[in-house]
PDB file of C-alpha atoms (C1' of nucleotides) in Angstrom:
ATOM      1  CA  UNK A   1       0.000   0.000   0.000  1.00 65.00           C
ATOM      2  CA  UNK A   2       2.863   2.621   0.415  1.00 84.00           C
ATOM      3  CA  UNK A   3       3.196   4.512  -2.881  1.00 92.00           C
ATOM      4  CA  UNK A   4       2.051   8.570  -2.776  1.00 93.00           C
ATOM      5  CA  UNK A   5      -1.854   7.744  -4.017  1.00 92.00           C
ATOM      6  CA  UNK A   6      -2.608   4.918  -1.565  1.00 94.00           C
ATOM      7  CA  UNK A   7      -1.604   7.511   1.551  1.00 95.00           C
ATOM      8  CA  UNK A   8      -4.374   9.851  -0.001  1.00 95.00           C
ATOM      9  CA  UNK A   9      -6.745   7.334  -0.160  1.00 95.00           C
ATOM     10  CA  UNK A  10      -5.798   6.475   3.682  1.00 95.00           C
ATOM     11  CA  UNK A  11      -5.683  10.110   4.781  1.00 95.00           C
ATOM     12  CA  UNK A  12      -9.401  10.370   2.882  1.00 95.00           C
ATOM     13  CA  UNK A  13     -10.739   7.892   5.228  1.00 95.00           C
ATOM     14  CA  UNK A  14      -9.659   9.149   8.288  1.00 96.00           C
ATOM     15  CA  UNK A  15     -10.957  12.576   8.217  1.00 96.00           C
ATOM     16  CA  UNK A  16     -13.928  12.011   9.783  1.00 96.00           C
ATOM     17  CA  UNK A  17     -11.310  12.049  12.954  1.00 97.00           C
ATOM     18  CA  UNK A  18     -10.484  15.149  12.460  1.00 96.00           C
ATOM     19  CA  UNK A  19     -11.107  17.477  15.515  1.00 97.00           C
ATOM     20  CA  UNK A  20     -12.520  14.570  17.488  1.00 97.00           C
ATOM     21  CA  UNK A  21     -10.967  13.933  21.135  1.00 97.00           C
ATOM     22  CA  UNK A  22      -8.876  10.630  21.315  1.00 97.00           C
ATOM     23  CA  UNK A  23     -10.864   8.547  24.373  1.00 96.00           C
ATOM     24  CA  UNK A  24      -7.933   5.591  24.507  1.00 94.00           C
ATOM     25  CA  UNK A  25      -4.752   5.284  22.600  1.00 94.00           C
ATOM     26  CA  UNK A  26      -2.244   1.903  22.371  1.00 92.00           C
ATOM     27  CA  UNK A  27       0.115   0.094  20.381  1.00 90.00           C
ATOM     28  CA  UNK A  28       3.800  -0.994  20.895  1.00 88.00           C
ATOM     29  CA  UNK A  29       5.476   1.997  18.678  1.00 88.00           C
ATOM     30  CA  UNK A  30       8.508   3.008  21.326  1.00 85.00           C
ATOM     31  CA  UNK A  31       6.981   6.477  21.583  1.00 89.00           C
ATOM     32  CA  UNK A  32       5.226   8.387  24.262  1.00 89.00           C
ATOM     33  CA  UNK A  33       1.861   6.745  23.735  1.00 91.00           C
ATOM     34  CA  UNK A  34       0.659   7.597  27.094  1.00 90.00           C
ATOM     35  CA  UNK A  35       0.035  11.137  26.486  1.00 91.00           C
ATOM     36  CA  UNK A  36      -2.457  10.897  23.769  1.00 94.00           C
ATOM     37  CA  UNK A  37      -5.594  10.216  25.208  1.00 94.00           C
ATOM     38  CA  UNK A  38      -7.501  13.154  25.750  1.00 95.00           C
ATOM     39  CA  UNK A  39      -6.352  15.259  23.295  1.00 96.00           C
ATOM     40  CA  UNK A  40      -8.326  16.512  20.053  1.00 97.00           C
ATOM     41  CA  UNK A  41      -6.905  15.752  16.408  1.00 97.00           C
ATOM     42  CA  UNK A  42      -6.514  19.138  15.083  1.00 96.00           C
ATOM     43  CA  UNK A  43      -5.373  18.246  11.793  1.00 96.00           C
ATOM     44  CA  UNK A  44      -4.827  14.836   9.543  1.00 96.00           C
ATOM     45  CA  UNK A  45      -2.447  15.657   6.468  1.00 95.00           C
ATOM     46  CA  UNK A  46      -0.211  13.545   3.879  1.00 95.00           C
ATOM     47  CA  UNK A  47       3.205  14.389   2.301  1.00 95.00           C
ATOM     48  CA  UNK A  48       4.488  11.567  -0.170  1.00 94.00           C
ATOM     49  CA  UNK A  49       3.873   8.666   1.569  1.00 95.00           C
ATOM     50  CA  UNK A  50       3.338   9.230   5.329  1.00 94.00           C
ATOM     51  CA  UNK A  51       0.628  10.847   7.238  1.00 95.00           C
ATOM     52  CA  UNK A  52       0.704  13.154   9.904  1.00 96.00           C
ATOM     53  CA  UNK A  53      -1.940  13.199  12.611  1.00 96.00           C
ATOM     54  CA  UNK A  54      -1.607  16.479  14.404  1.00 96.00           C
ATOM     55  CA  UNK A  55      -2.528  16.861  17.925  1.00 95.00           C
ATOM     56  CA  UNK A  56      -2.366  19.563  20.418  1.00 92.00           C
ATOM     57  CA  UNK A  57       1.680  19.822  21.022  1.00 90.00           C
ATOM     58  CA  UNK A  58       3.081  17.517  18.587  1.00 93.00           C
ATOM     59  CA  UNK A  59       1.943  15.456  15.562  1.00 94.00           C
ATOM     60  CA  UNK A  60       2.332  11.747  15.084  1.00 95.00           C
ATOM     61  CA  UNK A  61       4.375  10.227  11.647  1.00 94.00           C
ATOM     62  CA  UNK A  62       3.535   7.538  10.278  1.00 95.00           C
ATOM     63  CA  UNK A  63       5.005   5.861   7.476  1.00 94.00           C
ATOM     64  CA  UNK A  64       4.054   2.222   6.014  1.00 93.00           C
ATOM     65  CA  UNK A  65       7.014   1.375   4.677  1.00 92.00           C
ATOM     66  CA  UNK A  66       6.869  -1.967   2.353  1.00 91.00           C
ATOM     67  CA  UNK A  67       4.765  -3.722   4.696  1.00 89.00           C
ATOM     68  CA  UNK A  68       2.163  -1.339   6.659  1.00 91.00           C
ATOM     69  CA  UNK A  69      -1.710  -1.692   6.639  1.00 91.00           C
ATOM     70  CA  UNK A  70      -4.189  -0.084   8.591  1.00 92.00           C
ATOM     71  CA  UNK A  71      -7.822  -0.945   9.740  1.00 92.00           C
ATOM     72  CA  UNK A  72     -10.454   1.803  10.237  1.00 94.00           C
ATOM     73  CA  UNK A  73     -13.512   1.355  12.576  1.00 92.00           C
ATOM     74  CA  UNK A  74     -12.940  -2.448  12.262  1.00 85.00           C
ATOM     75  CA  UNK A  75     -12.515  -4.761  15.570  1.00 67.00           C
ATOM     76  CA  UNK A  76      -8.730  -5.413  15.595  1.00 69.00           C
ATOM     77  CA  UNK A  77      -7.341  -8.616  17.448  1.00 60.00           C
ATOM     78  CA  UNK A  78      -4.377  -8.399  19.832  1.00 57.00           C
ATOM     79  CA  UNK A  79      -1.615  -8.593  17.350  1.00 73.00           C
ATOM     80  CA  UNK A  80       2.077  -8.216  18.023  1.00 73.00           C
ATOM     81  CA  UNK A  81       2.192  -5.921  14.935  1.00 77.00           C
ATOM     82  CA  UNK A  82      -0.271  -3.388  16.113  1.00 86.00           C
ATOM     83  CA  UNK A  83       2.140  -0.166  16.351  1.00 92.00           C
ATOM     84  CA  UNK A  84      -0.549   2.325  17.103  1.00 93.00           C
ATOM     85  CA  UNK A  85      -4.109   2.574  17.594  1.00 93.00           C
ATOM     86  CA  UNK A  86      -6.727   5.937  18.211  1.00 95.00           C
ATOM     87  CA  UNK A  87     -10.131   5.197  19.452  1.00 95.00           C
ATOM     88  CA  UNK A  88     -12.500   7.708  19.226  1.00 96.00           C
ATOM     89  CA  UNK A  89     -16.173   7.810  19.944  1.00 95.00           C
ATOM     90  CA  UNK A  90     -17.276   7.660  16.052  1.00 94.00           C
ATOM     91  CA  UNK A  91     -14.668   4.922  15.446  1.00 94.00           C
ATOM     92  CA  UNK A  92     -11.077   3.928  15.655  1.00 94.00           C
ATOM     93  CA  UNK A  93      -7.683   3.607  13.045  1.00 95.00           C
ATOM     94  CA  UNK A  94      -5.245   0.722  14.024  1.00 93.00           C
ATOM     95  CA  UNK A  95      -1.295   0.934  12.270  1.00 93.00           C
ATOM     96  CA  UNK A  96       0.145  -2.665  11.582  1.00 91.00           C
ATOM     97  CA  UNK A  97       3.908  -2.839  11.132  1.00 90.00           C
ATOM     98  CA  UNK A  98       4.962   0.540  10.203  1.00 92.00           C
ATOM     99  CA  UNK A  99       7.061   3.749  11.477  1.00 92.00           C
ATOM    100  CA  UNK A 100       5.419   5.183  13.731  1.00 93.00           C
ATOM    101  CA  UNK A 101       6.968   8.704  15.509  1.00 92.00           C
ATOM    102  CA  UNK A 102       6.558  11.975  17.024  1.00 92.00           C
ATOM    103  CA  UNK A 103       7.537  15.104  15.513  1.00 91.00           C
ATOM    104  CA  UNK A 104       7.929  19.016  17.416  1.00 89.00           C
ATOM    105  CA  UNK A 105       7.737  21.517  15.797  1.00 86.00           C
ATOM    106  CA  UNK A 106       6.115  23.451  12.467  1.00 89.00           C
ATOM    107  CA  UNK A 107       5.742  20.862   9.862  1.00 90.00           C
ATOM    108  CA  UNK A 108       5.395  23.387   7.361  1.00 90.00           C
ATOM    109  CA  UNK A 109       8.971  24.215   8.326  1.00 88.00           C
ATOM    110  CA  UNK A 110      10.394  20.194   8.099  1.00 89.00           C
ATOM    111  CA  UNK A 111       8.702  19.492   4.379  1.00 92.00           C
ATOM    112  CA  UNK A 112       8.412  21.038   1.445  1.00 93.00           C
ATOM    113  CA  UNK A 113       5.287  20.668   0.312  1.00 95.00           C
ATOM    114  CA  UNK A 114       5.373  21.727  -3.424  1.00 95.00           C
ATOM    115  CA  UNK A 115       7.337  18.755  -3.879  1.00 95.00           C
ATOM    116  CA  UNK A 116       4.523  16.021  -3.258  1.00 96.00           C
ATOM    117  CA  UNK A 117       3.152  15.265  -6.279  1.00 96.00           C
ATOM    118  CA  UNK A 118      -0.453  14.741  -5.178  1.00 96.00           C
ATOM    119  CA  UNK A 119      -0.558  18.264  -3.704  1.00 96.00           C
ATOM    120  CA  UNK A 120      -2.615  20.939  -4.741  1.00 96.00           C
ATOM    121  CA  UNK A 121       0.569  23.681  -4.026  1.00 97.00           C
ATOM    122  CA  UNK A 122       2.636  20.719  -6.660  1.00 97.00           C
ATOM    123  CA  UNK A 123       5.429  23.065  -8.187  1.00 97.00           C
ATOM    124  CA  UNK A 124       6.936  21.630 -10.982  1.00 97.00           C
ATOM    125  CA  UNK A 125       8.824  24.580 -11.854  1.00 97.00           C
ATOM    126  CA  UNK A 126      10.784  24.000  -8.259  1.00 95.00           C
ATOM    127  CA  UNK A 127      11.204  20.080  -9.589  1.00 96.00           C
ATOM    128  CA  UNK A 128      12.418  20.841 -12.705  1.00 96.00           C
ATOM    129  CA  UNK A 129      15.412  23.110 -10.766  1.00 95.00           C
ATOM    130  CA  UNK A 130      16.347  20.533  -8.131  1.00 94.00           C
ATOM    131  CA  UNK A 131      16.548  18.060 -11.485  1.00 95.00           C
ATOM    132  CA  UNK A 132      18.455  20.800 -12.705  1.00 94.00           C
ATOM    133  CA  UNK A 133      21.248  20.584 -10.319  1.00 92.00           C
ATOM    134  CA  UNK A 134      21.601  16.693 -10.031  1.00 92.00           C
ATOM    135  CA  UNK A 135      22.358  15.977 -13.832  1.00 92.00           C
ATOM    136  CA  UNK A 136      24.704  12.553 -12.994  1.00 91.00           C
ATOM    137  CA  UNK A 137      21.673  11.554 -11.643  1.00 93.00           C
ATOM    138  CA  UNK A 138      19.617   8.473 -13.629  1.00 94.00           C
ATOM    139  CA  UNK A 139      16.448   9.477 -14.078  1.00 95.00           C
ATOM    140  CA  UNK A 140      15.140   6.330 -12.567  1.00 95.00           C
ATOM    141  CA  UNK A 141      16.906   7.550  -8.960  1.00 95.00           C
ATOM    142  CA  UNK A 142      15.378  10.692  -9.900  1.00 95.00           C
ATOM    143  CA  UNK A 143      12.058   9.431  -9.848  1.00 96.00           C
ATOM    144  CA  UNK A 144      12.350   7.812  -6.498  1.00 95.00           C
ATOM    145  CA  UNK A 145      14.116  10.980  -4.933  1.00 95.00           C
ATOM    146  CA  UNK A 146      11.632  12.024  -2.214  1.00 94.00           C
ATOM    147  CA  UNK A 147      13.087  15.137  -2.286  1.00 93.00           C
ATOM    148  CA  UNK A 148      12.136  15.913  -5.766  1.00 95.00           C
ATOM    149  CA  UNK A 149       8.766  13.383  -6.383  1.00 96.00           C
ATOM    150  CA  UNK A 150       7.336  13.098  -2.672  1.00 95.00           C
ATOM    151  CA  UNK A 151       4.971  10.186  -3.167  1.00 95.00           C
ATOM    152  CA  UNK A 152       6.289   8.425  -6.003  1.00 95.00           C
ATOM    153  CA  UNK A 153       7.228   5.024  -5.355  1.00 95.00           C
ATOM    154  CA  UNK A 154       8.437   2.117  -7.796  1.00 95.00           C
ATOM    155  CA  UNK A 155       5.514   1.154  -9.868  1.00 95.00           C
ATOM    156  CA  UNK A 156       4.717   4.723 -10.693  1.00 96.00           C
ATOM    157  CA  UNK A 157       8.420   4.875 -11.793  1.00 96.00           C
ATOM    158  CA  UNK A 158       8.095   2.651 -14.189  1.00 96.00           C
ATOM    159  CA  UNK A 159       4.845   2.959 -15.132  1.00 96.00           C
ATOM    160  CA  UNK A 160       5.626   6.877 -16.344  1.00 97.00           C
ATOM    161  CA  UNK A 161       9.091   6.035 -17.646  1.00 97.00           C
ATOM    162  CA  UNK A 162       7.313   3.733 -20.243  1.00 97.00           C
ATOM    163  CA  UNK A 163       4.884   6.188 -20.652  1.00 96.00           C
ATOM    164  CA  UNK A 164       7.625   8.928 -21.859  1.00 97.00           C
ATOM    165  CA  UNK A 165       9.641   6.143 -23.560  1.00 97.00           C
ATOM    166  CA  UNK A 166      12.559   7.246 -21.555  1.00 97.00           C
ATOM    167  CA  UNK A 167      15.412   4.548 -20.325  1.00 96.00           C
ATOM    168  CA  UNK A 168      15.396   4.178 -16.623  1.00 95.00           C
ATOM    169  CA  UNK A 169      19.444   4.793 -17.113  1.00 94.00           C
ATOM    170  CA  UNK A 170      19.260   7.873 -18.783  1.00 95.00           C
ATOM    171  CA  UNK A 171      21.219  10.773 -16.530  1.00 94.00           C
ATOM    172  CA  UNK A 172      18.956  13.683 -16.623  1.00 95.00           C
ATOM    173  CA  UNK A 173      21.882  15.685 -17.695  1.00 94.00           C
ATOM    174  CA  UNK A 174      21.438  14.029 -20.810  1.00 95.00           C
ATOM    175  CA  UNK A 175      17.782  14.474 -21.134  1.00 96.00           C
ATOM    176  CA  UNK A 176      16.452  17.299 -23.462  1.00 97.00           C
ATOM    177  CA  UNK A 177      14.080  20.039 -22.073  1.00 97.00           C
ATOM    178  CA  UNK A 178      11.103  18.697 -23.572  1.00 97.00           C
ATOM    179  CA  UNK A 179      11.189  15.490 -22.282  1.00 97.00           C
ATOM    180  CA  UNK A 180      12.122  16.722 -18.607  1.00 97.00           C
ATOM    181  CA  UNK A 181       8.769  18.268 -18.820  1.00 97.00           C
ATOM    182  CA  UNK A 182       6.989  15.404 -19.788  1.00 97.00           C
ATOM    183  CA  UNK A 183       8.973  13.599 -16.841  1.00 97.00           C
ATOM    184  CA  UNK A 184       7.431  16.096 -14.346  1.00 97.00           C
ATOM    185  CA  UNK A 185       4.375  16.325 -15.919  1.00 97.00           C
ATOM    186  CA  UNK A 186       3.254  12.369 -15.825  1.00 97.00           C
ATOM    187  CA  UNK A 187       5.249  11.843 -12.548  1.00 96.00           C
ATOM    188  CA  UNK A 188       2.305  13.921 -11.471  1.00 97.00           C
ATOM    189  CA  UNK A 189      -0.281  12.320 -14.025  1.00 96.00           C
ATOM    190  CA  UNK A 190      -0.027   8.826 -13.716  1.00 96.00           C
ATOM    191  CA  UNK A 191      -0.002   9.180  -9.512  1.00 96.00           C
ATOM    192  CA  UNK A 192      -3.896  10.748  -9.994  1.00 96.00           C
ATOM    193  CA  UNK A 193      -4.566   7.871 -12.180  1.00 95.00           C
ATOM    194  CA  UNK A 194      -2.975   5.379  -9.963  1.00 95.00           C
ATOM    195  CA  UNK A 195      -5.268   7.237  -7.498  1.00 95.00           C
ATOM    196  CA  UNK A 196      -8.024   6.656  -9.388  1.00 94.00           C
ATOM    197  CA  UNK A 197      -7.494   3.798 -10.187  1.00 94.00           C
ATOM    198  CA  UNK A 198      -6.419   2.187  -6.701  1.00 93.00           C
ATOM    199  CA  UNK A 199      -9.896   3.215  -5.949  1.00 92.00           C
ATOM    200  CA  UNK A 200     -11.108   1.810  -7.945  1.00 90.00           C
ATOM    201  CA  UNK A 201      -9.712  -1.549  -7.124  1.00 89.00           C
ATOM    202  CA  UNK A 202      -8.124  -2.179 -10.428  1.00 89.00           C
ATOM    203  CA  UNK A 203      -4.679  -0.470  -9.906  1.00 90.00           C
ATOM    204  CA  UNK A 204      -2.728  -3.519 -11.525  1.00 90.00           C
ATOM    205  CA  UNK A 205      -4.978  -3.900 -14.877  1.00 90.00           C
ATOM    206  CA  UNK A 206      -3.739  -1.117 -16.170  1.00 93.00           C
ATOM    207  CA  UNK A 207      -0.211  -1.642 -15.574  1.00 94.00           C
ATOM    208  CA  UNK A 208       1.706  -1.320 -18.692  1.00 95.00           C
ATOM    209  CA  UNK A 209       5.251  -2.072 -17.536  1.00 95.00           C
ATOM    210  CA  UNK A 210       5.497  -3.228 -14.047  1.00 94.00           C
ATOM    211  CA  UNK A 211       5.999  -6.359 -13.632  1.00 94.00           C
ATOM    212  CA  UNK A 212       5.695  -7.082 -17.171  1.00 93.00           C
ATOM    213  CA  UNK A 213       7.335  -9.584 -19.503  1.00 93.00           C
ATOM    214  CA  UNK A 214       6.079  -7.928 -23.107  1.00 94.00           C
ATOM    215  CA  UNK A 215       6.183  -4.737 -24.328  1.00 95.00           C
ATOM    216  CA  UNK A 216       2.890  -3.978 -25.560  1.00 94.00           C
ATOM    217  CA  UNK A 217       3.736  -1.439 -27.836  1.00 95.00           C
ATOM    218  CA  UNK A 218       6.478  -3.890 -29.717  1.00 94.00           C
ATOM    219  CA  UNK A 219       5.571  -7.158 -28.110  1.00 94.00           C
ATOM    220  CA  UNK A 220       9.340  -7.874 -27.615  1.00 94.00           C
ATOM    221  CA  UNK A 221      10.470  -8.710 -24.405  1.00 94.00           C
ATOM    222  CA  UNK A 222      11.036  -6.332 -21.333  1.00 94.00           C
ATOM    223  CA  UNK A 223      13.905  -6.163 -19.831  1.00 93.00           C
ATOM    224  CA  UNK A 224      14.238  -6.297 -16.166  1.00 92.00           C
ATOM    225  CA  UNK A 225      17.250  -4.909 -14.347  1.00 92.00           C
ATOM    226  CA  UNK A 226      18.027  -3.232 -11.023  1.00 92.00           C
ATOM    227  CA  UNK A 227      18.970  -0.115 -11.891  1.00 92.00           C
ATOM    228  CA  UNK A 228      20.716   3.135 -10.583  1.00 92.00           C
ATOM    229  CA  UNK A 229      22.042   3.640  -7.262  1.00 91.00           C
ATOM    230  CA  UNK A 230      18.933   2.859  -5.722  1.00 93.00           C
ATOM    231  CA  UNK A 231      18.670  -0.758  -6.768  1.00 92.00           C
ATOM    232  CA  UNK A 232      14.991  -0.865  -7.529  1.00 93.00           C
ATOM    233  CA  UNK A 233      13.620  -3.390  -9.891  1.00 93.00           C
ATOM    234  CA  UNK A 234      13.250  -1.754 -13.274  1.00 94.00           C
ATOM    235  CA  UNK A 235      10.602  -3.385 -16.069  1.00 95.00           C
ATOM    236  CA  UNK A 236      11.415  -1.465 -19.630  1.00 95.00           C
ATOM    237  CA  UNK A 237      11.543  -2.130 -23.554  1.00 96.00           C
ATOM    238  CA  UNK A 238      15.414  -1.238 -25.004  1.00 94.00           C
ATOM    239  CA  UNK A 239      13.091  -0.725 -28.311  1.00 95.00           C
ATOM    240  CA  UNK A 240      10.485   1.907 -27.312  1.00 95.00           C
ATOM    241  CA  UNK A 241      12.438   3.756 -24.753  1.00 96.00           C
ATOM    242  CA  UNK A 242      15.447   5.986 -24.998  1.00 95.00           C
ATOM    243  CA  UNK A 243      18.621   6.525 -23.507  1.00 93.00           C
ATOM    244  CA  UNK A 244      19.890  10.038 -24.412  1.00 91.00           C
ATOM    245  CA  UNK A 245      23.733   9.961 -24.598  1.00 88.00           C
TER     246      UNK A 245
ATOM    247  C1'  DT B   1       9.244 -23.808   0.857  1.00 83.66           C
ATOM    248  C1'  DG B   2      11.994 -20.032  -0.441  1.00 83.66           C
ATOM    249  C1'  DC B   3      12.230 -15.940  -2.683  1.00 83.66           C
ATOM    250  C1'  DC B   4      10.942 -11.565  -3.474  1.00 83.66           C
ATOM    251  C1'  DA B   5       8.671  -6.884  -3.010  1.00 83.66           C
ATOM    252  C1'  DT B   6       4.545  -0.557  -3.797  1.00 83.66           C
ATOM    253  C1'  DG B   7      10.381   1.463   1.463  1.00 83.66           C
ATOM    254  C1'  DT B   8      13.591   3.694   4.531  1.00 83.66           C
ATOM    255  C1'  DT B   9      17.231   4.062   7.906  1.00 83.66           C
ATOM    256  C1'  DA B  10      21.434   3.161  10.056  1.00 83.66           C
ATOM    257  C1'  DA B  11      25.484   0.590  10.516  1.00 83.66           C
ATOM    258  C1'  DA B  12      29.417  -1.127   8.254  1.00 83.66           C
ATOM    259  C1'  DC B  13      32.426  -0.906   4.615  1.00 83.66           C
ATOM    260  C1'  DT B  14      35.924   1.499   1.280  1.00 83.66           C
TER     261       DT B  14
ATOM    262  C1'  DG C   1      34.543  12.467   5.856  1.00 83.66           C
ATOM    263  C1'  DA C   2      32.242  11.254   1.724  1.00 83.66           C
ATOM    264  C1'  DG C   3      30.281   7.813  -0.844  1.00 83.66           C
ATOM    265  C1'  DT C   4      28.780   3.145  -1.289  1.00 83.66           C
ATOM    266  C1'  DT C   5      27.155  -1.378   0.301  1.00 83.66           C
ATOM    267  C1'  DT C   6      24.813  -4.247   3.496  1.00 83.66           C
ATOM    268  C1'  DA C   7      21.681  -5.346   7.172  1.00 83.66           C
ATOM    269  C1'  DA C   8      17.627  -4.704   9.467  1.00 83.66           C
ATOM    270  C1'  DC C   9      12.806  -4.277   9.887  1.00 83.66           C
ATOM    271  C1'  DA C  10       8.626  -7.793   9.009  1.00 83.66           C
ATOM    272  C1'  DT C  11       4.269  -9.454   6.067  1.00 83.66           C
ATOM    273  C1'  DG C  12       2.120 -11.711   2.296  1.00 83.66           C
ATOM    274  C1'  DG C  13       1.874 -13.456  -2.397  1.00 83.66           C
ATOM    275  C1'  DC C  14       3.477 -16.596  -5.703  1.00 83.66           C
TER     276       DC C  14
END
DNA sequence: TGCCATGTTAAACT
DNA sequence: GAGTTTAACATGGC
């Protein structure tokens, strides 16, 4: 569940928590857990892929990582995994293995919030500098960079690097204008249609690369490589998409 | 059964 | 110290 899209979907559900007083409050995250109860949630927001629930003095991360679910207004059984759960008197939200932490502070301050893709402040014009100034950087890493894409994760990587027809080992130095902006544009694109259609349950029919074994543009074989620094599995056609030397 | 993955961090290296 | 590699976390699908 942990790309960009599915943390909307999450952070959808659990507004109806929003300003509502936290009655009891568990879970084996090693944080101050105690201190919860009692206090109203003032404000539930997203950046990439974690969530912030902000109470009165601090605000709780959490992030799924590869393996985090969640249950909302569901009876949960004691479970070894549970990291954190909020029960409130219209319902409850249980975290199952993820990251789970406090933050002080302005969060406005810690993230930059132009640079989640889902975001209605989304500023590709600050994107396209920070790409800018990282040209030895494959444009597959690029993708990933949280810094740059907040929200994008590995499937929308190589869902919008077909999409372009650009080689997941191209070094954005090498990349001409044009395509850069039709790098920052889908990067954007394709995470409201994975949106869409993660809601629609049918995220994975309409996968085009991932996991694939033929192109379906070519029908010749995919090829699929670990690639750039990051190490991240990497499903692309050596016919359709370019590498810009 | 064993391997692998929609992810990130920190320790251990060179 | 910087940059890179490896380990750790821990669940579920194939």
């Amino acid at each position: 569940m942990p790309e960009g899209p599915s943390i909307v979907i999450f952070k959808e559900a659990v507004q109806q928590f929003k300003g509502k007083k936290i009655k009891m409050a568990c879970g084996n995250a090693r944080i101050d857990i105690g201190s919860f109860a009692g206090q109203k949630i003032q404000d539930i927001r997203s950046w990439g892929k974690q969530i912030f629930i902000c109470l009165e003095n601090i605000t709780i991360r959490v992030h799924f990582l590869l393996f985090g679910s969640y249950s909302i207004n569901e009876q949960t059984k004691p479970d070894k995994s549970r990291r954190l759960g909020l029960v409130f008197s219209n319902g409850s939200v249980y975290f199952y293995t993820c990251s789970v932490s406090v933050i002080e502070g302005d969060l406005d301050a810690l993230y930059d919030w132009e640079a989640d893709v889902l975001s209605d402040v989304w500023n590709a014009a600050r994107a396209r500098k920070k790409l800018k100034s990282m040209p030895e950087t494959m444009v597959c890493d690029a993708l990933l960079d949280q810094q740059v894409f907040s929200g994008v994760g590995n499937i929308i990587k190589n869902e919008v690097l077909y999409r372009i027809r650009l080689h997941p080992e191209t070094m954005l130095g090498k990349i001409p204008p044009r395509k850069i902006t039709e790098l920052i544009t889908e990067a954007r694109n394709y995470s409201f249609d994975f949106l869409k259609w993660k809601k629609a349950f049918e995220l994975k029919k309409h996968w085009l690369a991932h996991t694939k074994k033929i192109c379906p543009r070519c029908n010749l074989p995919f090829i699929k490589k670990h690639c750039g620094k990051t190490h991240r599995r990497s499903f692309f056609c050596e016919n359709c998409q370019v590498k810009y030397h």
